[in-house]
Coordinates of C-alpha atoms in Angstrom, one line a residue:
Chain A
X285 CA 142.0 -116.8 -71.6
X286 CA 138.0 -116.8 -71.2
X287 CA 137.4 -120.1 -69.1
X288 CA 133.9 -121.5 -69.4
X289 CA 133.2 -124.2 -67.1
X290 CA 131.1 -127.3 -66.7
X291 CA 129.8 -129.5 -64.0
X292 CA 128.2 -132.5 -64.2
X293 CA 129.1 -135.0 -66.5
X294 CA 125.4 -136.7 -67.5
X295 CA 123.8 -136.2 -70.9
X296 CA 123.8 -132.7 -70.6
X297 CA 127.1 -131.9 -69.3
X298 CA 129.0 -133.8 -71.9
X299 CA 126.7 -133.0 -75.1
X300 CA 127.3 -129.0 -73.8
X301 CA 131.4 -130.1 -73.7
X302 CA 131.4 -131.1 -77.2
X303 CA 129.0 -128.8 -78.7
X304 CA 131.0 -126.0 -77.2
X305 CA 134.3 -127.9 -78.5
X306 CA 132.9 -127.7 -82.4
X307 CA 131.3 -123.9 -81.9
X308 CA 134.8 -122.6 -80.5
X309 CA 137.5 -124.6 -82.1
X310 CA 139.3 -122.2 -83.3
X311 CA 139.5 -120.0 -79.9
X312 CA 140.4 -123.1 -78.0
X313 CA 143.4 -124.4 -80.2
X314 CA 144.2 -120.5 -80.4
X315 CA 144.5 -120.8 -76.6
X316 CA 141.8 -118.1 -76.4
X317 CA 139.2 -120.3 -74.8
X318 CA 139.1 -123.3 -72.4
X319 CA 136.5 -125.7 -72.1
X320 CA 136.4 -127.5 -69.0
X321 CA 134.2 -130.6 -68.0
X322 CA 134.5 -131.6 -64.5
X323 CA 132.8 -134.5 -63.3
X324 CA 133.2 -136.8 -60.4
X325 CA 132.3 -140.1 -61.9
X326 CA 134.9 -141.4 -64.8
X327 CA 132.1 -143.1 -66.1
X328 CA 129.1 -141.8 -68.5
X329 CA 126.0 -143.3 -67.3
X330 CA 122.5 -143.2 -69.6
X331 CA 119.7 -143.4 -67.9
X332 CA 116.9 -144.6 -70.2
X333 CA 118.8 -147.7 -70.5
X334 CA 117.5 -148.8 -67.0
X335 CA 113.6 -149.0 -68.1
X336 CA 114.9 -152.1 -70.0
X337 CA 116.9 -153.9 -67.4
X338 CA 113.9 -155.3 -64.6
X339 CA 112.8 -157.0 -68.1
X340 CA 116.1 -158.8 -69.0
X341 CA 116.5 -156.4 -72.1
X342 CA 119.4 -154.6 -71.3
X343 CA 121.7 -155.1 -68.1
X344 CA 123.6 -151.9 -66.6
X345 CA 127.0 -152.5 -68.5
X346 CA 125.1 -151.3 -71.4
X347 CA 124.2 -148.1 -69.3
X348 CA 127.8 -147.1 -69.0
X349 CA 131.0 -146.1 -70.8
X350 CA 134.0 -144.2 -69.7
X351 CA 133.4 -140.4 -70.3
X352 CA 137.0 -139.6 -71.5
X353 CA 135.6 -141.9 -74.6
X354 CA 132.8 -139.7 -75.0
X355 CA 134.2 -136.4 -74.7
X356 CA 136.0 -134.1 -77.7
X357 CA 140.0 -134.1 -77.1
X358 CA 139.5 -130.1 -76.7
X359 CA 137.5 -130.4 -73.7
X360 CA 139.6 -130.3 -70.9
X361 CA 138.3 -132.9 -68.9
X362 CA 138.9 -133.4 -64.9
X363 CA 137.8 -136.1 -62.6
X364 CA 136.6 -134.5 -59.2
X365 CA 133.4 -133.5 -57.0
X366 CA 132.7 -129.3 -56.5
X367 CA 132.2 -129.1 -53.3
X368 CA 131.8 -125.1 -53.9
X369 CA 130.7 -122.7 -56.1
X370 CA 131.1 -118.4 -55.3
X371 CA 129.6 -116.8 -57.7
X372 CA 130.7 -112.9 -56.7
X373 CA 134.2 -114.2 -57.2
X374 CA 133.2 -116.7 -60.2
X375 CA 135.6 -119.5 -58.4
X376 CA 135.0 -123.0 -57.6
X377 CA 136.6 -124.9 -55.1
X378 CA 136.9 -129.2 -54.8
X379 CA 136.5 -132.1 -52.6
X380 CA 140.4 -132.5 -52.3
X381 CA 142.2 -129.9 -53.0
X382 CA 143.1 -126.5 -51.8
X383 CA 143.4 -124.9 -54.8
X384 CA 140.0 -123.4 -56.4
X385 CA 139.4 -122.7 -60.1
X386 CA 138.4 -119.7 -61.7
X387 CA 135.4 -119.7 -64.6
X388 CA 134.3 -117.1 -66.5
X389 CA 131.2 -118.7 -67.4
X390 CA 129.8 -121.4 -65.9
X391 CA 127.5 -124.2 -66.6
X392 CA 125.4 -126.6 -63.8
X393 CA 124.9 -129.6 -65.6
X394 CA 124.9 -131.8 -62.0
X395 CA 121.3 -133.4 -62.1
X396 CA 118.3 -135.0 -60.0
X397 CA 119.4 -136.9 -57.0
X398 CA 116.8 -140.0 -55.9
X399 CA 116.1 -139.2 -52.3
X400 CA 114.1 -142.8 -51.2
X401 CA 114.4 -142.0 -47.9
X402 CA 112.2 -138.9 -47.6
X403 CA 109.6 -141.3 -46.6
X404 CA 109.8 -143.4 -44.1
X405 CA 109.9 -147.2 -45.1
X406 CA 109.7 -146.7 -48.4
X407 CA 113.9 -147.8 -49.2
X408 CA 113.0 -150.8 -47.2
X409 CA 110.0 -151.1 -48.8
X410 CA 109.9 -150.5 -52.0
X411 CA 111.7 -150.9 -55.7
X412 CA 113.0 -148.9 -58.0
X413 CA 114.3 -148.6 -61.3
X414 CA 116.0 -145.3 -61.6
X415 CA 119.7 -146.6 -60.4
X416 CA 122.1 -149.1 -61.5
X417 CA 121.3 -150.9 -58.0
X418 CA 117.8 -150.6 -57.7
X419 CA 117.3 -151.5 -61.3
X420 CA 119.2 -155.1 -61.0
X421 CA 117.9 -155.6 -57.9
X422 CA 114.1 -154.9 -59.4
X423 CA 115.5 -157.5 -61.8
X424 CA 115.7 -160.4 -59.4
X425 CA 112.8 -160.0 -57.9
X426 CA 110.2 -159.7 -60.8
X427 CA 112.1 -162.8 -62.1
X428 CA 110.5 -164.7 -59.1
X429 CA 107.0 -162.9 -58.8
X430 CA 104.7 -165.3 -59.8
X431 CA 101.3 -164.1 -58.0
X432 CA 100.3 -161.4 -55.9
X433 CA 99.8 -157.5 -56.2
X434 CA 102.0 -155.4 -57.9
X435 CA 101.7 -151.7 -57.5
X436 CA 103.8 -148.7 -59.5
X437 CA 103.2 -145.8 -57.0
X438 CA 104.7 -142.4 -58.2
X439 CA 105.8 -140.8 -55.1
X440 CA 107.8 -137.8 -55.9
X441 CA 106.9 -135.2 -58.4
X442 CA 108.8 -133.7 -60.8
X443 CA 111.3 -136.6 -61.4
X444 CA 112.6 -138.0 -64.0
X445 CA 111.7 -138.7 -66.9
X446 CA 108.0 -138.2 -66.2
X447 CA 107.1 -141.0 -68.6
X448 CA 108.6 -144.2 -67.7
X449 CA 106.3 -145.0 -65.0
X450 CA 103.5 -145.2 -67.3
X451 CA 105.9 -146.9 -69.5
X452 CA 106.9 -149.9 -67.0
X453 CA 103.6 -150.5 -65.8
X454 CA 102.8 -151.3 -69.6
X455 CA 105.3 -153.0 -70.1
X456 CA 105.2 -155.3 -67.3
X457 CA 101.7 -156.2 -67.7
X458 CA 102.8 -157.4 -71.2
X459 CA 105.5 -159.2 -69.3
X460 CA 103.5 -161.4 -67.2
X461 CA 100.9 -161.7 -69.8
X462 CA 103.5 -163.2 -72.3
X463 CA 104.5 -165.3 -69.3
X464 CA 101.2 -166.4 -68.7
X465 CA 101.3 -165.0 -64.9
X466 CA 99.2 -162.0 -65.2
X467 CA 96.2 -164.1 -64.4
X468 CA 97.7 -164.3 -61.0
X469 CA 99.4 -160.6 -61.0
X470 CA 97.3 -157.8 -59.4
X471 CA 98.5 -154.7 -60.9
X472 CA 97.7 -151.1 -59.5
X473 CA 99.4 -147.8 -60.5
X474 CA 99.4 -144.6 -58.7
X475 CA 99.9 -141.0 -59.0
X476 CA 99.4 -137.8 -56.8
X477 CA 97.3 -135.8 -58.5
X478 CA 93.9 -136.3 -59.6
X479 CA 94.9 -138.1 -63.1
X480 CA 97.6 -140.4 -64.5
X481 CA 100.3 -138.0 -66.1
X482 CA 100.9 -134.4 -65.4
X483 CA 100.3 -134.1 -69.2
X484 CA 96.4 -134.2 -69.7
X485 CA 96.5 -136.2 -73.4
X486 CA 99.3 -138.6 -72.0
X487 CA 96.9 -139.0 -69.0
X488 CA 94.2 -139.9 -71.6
X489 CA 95.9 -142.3 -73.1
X490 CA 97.2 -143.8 -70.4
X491 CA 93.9 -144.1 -68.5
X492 CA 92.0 -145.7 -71.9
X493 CA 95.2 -148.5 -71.9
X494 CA 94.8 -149.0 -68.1
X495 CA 91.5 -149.7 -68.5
X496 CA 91.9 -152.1 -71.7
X497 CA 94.5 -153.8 -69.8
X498 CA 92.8 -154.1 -66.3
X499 CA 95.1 -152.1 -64.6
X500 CA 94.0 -150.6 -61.7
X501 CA 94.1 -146.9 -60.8
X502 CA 94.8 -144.6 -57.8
X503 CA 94.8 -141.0 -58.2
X504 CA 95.6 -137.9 -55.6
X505 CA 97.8 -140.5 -53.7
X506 CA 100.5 -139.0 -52.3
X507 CA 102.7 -141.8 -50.1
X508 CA 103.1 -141.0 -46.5
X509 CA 104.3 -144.2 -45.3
X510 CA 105.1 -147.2 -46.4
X511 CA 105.0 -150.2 -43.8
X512 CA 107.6 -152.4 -45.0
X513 CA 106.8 -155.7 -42.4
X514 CA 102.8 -155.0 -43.0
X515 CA 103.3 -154.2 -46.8
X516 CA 100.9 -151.7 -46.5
X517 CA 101.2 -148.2 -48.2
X518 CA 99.4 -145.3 -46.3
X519 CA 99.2 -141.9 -47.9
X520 CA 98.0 -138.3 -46.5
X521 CA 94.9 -138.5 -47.9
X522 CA 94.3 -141.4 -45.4
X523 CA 94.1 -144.3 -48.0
X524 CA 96.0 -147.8 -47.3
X525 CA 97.0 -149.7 -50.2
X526 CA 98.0 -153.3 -49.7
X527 CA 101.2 -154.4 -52.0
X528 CA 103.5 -157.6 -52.4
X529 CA 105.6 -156.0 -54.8
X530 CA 106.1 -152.6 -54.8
X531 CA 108.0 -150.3 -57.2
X532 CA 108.1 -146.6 -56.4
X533 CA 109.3 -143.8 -57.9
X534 CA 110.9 -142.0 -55.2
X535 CA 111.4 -138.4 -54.6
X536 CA 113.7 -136.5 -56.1
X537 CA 116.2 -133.8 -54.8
X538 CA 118.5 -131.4 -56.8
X539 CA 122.1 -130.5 -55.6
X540 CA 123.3 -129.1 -52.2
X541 CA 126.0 -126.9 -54.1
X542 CA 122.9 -124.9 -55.2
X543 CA 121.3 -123.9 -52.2
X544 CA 124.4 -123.5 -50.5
X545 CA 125.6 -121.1 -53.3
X546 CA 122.3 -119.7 -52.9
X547 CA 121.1 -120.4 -56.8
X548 CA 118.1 -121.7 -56.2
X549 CA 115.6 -123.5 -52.8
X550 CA 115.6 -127.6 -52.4
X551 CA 118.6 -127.9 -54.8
X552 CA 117.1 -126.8 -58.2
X553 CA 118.7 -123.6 -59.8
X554 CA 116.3 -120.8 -60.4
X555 CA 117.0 -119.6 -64.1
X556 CA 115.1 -117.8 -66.5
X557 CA 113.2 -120.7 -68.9
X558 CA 114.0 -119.0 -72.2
X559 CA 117.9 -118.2 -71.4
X560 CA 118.6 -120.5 -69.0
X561 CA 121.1 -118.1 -67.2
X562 CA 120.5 -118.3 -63.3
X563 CA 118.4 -115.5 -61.6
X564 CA 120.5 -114.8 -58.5
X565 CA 124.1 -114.6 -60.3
X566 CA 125.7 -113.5 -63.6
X567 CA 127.7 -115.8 -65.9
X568 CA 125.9 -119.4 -64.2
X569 CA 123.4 -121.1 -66.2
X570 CA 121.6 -124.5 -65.6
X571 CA 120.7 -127.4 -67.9
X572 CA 118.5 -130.3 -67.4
X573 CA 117.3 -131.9 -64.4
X574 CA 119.4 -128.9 -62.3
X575 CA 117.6 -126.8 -64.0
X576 CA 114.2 -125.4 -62.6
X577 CA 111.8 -125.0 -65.3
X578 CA 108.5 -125.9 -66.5
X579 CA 109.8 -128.4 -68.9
X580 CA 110.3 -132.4 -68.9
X581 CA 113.1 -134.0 -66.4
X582 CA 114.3 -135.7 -69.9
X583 CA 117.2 -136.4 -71.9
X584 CA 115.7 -134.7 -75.0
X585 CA 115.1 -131.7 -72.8
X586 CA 118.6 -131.1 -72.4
X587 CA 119.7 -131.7 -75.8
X588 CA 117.8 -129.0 -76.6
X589 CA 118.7 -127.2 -73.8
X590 CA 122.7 -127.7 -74.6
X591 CA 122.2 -126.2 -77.8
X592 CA 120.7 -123.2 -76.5
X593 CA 123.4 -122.7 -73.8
X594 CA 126.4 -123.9 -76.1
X595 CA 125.1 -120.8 -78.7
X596 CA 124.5 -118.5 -76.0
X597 CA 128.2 -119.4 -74.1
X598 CA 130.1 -119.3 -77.5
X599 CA 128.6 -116.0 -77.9
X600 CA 129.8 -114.4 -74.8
X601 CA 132.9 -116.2 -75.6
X602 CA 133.1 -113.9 -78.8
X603 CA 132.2 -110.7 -77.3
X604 CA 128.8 -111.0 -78.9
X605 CA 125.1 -110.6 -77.5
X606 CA 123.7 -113.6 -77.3
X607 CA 120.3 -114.4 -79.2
X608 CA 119.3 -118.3 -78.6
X609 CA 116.7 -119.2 -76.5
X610 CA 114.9 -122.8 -75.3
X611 CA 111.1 -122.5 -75.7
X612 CA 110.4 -126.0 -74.1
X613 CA 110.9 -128.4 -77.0
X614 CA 110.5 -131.9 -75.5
X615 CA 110.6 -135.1 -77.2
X616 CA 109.7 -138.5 -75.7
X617 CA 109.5 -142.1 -77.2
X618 CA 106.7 -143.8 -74.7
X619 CA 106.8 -147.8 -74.5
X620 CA 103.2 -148.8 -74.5
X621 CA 103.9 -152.7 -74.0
X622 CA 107.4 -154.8 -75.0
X623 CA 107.0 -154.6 -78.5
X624 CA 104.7 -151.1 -79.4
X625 CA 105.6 -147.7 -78.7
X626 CA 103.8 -144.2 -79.1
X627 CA 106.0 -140.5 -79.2
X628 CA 105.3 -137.5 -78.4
X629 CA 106.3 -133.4 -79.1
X630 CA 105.6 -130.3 -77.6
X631 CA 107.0 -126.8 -76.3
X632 CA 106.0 -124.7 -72.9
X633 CA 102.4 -124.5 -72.8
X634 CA 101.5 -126.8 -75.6
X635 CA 100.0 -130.3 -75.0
X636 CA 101.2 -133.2 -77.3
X637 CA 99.4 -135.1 -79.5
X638 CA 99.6 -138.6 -78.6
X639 CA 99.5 -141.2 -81.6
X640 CA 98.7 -144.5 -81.7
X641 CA 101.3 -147.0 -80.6
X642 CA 103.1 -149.2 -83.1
X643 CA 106.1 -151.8 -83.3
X644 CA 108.1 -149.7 -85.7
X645 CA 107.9 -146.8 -83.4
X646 CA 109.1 -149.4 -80.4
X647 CA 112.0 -150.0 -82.4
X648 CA 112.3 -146.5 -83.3
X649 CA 113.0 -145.7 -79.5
X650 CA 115.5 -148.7 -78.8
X651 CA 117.3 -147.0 -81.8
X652 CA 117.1 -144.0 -80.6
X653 CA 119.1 -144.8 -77.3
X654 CA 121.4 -147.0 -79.1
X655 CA 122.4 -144.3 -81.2
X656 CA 122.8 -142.0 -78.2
X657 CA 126.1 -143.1 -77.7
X658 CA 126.9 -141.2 -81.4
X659 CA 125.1 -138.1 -80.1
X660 CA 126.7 -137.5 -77.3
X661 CA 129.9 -137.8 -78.8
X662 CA 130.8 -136.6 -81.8
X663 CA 134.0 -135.1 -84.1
X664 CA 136.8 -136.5 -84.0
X665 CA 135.8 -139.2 -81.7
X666 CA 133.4 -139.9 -83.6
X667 CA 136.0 -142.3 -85.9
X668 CA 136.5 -144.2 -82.9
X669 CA 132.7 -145.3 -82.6
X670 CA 132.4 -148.9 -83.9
X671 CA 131.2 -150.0 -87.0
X672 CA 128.3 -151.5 -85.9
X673 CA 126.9 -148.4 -83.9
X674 CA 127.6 -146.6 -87.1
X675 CA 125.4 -149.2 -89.3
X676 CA 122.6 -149.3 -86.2
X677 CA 122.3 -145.5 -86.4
X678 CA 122.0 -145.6 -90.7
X679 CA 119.2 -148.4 -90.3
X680 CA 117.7 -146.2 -87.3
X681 CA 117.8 -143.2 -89.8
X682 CA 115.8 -145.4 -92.3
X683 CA 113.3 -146.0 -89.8
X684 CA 112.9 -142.8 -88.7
X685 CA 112.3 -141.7 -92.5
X686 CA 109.5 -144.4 -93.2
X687 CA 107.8 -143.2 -89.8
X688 CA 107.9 -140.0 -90.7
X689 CA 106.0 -140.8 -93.9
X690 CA 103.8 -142.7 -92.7
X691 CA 103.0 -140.8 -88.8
X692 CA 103.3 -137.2 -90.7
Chain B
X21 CA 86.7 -117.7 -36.8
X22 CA 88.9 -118.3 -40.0
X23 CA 90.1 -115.2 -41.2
X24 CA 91.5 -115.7 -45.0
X25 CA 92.6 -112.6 -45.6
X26 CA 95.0 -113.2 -42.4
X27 CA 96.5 -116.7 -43.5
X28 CA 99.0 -118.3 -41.1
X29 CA 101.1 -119.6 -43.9
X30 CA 101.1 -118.5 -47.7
X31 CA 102.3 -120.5 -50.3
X32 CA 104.4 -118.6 -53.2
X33 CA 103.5 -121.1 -56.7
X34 CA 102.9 -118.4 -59.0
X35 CA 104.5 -119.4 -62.3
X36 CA 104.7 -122.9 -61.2
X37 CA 102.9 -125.1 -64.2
X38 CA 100.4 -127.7 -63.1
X39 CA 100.3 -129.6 -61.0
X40 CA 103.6 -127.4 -59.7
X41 CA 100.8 -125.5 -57.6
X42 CA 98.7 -128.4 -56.2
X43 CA 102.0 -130.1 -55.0
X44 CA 103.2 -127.7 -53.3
X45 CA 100.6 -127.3 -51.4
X46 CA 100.6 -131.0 -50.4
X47 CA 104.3 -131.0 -49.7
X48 CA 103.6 -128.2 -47.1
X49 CA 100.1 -129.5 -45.7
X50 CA 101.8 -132.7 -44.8
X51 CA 103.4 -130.4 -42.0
X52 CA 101.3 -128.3 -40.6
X53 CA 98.2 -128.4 -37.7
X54 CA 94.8 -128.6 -37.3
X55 CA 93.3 -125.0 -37.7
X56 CA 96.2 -123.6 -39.9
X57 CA 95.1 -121.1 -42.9
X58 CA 96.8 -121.4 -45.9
X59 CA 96.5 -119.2 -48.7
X60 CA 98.2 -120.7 -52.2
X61 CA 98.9 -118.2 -54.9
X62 CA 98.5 -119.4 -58.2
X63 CA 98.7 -118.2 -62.2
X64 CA 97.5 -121.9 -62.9
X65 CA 93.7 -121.9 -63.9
X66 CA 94.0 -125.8 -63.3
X67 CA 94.4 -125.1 -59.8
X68 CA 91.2 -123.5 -59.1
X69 CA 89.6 -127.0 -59.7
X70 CA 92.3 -129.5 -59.2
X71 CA 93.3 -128.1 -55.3
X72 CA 89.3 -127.6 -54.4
X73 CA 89.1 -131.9 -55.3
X74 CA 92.1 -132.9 -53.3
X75 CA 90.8 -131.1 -50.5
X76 CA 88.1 -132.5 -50.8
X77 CA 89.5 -135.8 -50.5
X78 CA 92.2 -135.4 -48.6
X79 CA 89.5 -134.2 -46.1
X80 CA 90.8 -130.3 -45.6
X81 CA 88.7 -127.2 -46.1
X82 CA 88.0 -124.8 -49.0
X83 CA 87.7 -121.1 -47.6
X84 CA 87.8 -119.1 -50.3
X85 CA 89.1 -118.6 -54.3
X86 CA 89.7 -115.1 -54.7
X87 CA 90.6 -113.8 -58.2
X88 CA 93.4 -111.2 -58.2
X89 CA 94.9 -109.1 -61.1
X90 CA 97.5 -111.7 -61.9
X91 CA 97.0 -114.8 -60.1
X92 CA 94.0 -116.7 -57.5
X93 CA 94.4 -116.4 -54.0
X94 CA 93.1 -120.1 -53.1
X95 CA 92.4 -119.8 -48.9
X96 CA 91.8 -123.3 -46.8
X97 CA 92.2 -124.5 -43.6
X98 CA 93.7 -128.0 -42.8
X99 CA 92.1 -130.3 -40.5

């Protein structure tokens, strides 16, 4: 039997699982193939839902579902941490158990870990809303900020998705402005570099609604320190920044079962961009935020990315030479307020074209991430999806087709 | 005297997309002493303006750009 393997059970793990389900059905109920998804959380968490939840919008229930009621009955699916991967004898071995598991090809699916504490004072200090925690605690405390300075500081680069801090910071200022507190609400953002966004025309755009909105910039600010009594931020270019709310986007680590199985430095696995298969051993590849590449720490990233890999792996499967490749194709919705949104497309090297935000493009993205739940899963559990996710994802569909006209 | 063809450290971001190259180097500066050379190898053109400006700010000192087949050779010294 040709065992293909998968860990990590995030967007990219379980779209891969059930891509690879549909491309070899036939092998796997012929016993030829398994698929296996191993994960160590039971549940299926989707992280663009959090954006919402400092604002009331969503809470993190609606972030979660139970993965076995995502993932195709062909998948074999199992509940348990690696702990190991040795890629000269293609085995893997878990948290608690003796017994390791052979793969013939194998898939790192197991994301970005937040890592808060690389600088000192800033998990005392600051906010975040990258977590199920951090995001309800964020919650409570913009519910009671009534004056005072509020600062979005970017901390760690790459993490991900690269867009939502530009995306909160516009949206919170609508926040307090529709609450009638933004008279009273400093707000500053800042980013390490010497501009907004990594991307130059996001960074354009940004910068133009910053200075529409009166929010105020730091750039090439890169957080030393943060001074959690004092409220003070210092950074290593030897600015201070006074806060009394601050909401940071921490750094971001990838996995210790890479480095220690020697894929790839600081926990991201070194693959080639076009293939995704791993540099330093045969038969591994990485998808998205694992995955070190020039390319967006995004869900759409590894949708794309899944494909790729689920062609390329059903290939091998077959005995054939594999011919897909991922060229970079990213696709981000981009809140621009609570009720306007802009999107954006582009590939390696290219640099989007940002259009002008509008309210049918806002709901276009809160369609989008409802109907996630229907892309991630799909065949036969897809008759199990409710009706009304099924009627939410026709009337996105619609949306979608009069945007197209009319943003074309 | 600051010898930049004899760097004390050298920093590998060739192939790294911006600002892959300029944050490298900051993540690396944070660590090291007064007087240290660093050379950064880049493929990034963006580099050749973007690290010269945070140096600039950040109060560290340009060296030397040198222009090699395939990539720069940015030289500095941290102070």
């Amino acid at each position: 039997m040709h065992r293909i393997a998968i860990v990590g059970g995030g967007t990219g793990g379980t779209v891969l699982a059930n891509r690879l389900a549909s491309e070899l059905q036939t092998e796997i109920e012929t016993d030829e193939v398994e698929v296996r998804l191993i994960t160590a959380d039971p549940n299926h968490v989707y992280k663009p839902t959090f954006l919402y939840v400092p604002f009331g919008k969503k809470t993190v229930d609606d972030a979660k579902r139970p993965i076995e009621e995502l993932v195709d009955r062909r998948v074999t699916l199992m509940t348990d941490e690696v702990i190991g991967v040795d890629t000269d004898q293609n085995r893997l071995s878990f948290a608690d158990r003796t017994t390791s598991l052979h793969y013939d090809q194998l898939v790192l699916a197991t994301g970005a870990t937040l890592e808060p504490e690389a600088v000192p004072g800033l998990a005392e200090g600051g906010h975040h809303f990258y977590g199920l925690a951090g995001a309800e605690r964020l919650r409570d405390e913009l519910a009671d900020f009534t004056e005072g300075h509020l600062v979005l500081s970017v901390v760690g680069v790459p993490h991900m998705c690269p867009a939502a801090p530009v995306e909160f910071t516009l949206m919170v200022d609508a926040w307090l402005r529709e609450r009638d507190r933004r008279e009273d609400v400093e707000i500053t953002y800042t980013y390490p570099i010497n501009r907004v966004h990594g991307l130059e025309s996001v960074a354009d755009w940004a910068t133009d609604l910053f200075e529409k909105r009166d929010i105020g910039l730091e750039t090439f600010f890169n957080v030393d320190e943060v001074d959690p009594d004092a409220e003070v931020i210092e950074t290593v270019e030897g600015t201070e920044l006074e806060y009394d709310l601050l909401v940071a986007i921490p750094s971001h680590r990838g996995s210790d079962l890479v480095t220690d199985a020697g894929l790839g430095e600081d926990g991201w696995v070194d693959v080639d961009r076009h293939t995704l298969e791993a540099t330093a051993a045969k038969s591994v590849y990485a998808i998205g935020d694992v995955a070190d590449v020039p390319a967006s720490k995004a869900g759409s990233v590894v949708h794309y990315e899944a494909g790729v890999v689920a062609d390329r792996i059903a290939s091998r499967a077959r005995g054939e030479t594999p011919t897909a490749t991922y060229d970079g194709k990213t696709v981000c919705f981009l809140e621009a307020g609570m009720d306007e949104a802009t999107f954006i497309e582009f590939e390696y090297g290219e640099e989007p074209y940002v259009r002008e935000p509008s309210n049918p493009l806002h709901w276009a993205k809160l369609g989008y991430n409802e109907s996630y739940w229907l892309t991630a899963s799909f065949g036969p559990k897809l008759a199990e999806v409710s009706n009304s996710d099924i009627a939410f994802a026709s009337g996105l569909m619609a949306i979608l087709g009069i945007v197209s006209v009319v943003y074309r | 005297m600051t010898d930049a063809h004899n760097p004390d450290v050298t920093i590998d971001s060739r192939d790294a997309s911006c600002p892959g190259p300029l944050m490298d180097l900051i993540g690396k500066v944070k660590g090291l002493g007064s007087g240290t050379v660093v050379e950064l190898q880049t493929t990034e053109r963006n580099s050749t303006t973007d690290v010269p400006e945070w140096l600039e700010k950040a109060g560290h000192d340009l060296v030397e750009i040198e222009e090699r087949d395939e990539y720069w050779s940015i030289f500095l010294e941290v102070n």
